[in-house]
Amino acid sequence: MIFRRKLLAVFALTVLVSVAAVAWSISSLTRQAFEKANEESTAALVAQFRREFNRRGEEVAHRVETVAASEATTRMALALSRGSPDYGAYLNGARTMAESQQLDFLEFIDSQSTIISSAQWAAKFGYKETLSLISIPKDAFLKLEELPDSAALGLFAVREVNLGDKSLFVIGGRRIDKNFLASLELPVGMRAMFYQNLGNGFSPQFLIDMSGTVQQPSGIAPIVQQLQQQQRETTTLVHWSANATDDETIDAIPLAGRDNHLLGVLLIGNSRRPYVELRQQIRSAALLCGGAGIVLAILLSGWASARVTHPVEQLARAAREVASGNWNTQVAITSSDELGELAETFNRMTRELLDQKEHLVQAERVAAWRELARRLAHELKNPLFPLQLTVENLLRARQQNPQQFEEIFQESSSTLLAEIANLKAIISRFSEFSRMPQPQFQQIQLNDLAQNVSQLFQAQLHAPERAPIECKLELAEPMEPVAADPDLLHRALSNLVLNAMDAMPRGGTLTLRTRQVGDLSYVEISDTGTGLTPEECERLFTPYYTSKPHGTGLGLAIVQSVISDHWGRISVRSESGCGTTFVIELPHNADKLQATDQSLGATARSN
């Protein structure tokens, strides 16, 4: 991945992560704030319900006390204390008083718990009251009241009238219905419902709100059933539809009677529409910010990458030029920041390299001349010494024994000619190394070249005077042709084969191997000789270095020069006692072939 794309990815990822983190944080804080506000609103509504419940209870208690203190109730109590009164005279008394005090329920009960008069159900006259009158509560309480066609839940109060030795009990109350719920002040988005627990299970007709009938009561059923089993306050999220804006948080509060039996359930619904809509707005804003951030990241990454990569690309081009040999390369300094400092450092480095190169070249020239003088002195000294001895022998023979001079002269002349030939050979090798020709590139097959070299040395490999050497060819097929000078490569391979043969005086195996990897072709020459030490491998291609008694040290230097002129590389692998392998790496050099063709064409046109 290029630097610009990496920079774009980093910027885009930073923007996305930042926007996502902010959006998540805002959503989390919003949810917490909404839940806290929901809890506070629910608590406020429950407190309001309890206040209204207590207010209604106080009102009911006050009205019942008014009934108990009325003249009609006093006469009824006096009649009960005097013996056996005519209860039929009081049959409709409760209804009249209930209407005057605006009570939905009102009953008069004697000390034996017998109903004397009932405003809500006159037929209960003479029946026993199920409510225990042993301990009369002071405050209002919830009570389930039986009616002719059903049952109803009401807020009741009980008062006792004592005249004589018998007591008269007045029980009155008002319904808990939609009018009671309508008296509650509900915040926007909230609603109150009431369920009268008149039996086991859930019955939709017992669920009411301020409008009367509750829509979709099936969603409330699991909440009511859970409270019927556990009788403790609970909070449930109800999904009314697939649309999240219709979700509602329902808080259910159980309401028990005097015996702690569940008589009703107060249900407070809090719509989640504001929270869901706000969450959607946050997400939309996050997506918008994310999109804008990505666009901004693209622009910033493009600007930053151009600001950064352009100087870096200039440095890379300059480094390639330096690597190709142009040590005078300089980079333009366009800023004073770190990139400018890097460019200045690069320019200073190239100047120092150029200075060091000049000093190095001078030092190498001096060292090369010294080494050349040393090698020449060494090589020339060996034949000069026998030449001197031969001439001195001739002079002594002529002076001391003229008659034998002719015989000694013939022998000494042969020695002189042999040593002079040796001198000429030494000078020829040095002259040959100094006049290495430039390669003439043409398409060749390395497999054919390897086979030619192998056939050239077949006679020497099986010569009678030396131990036999087996030659093996391991040639890859197919091999693409390379652009090279066949004569120079043939000479280089021949030198390597000769070295391999010299390394196996007791015989062995010589292997010529070719292979191709991508755009590079390889030729390997392996022997099974004694091998080389790591120190010898390091100095092997140094001119004038040799491990042979009569070598000039120029053979491998010539091979390296030939391979270098082909823009290739030669290396050696060797272990002492395990043989040696020389590896030649050659590029295809197609551009060199085109350059040669253009040069030949220009020469032909000029002629």
Coordinates of C-alpha atoms in Angstrom, one line a residue, residues 38 53 96 247 250 569 577:
N38 CA -38.3 8.8 33.1
F53 CA -55.3 8.7 46.7
T96 CA -80.6 8.7 50.0
D247 CA -42.0 1.7 22.4
I250 CA -44.4 0.6 31.7
R569 CA 26.7 -10.6 -10.2
G577 CA 36.1 -30.4 2.3

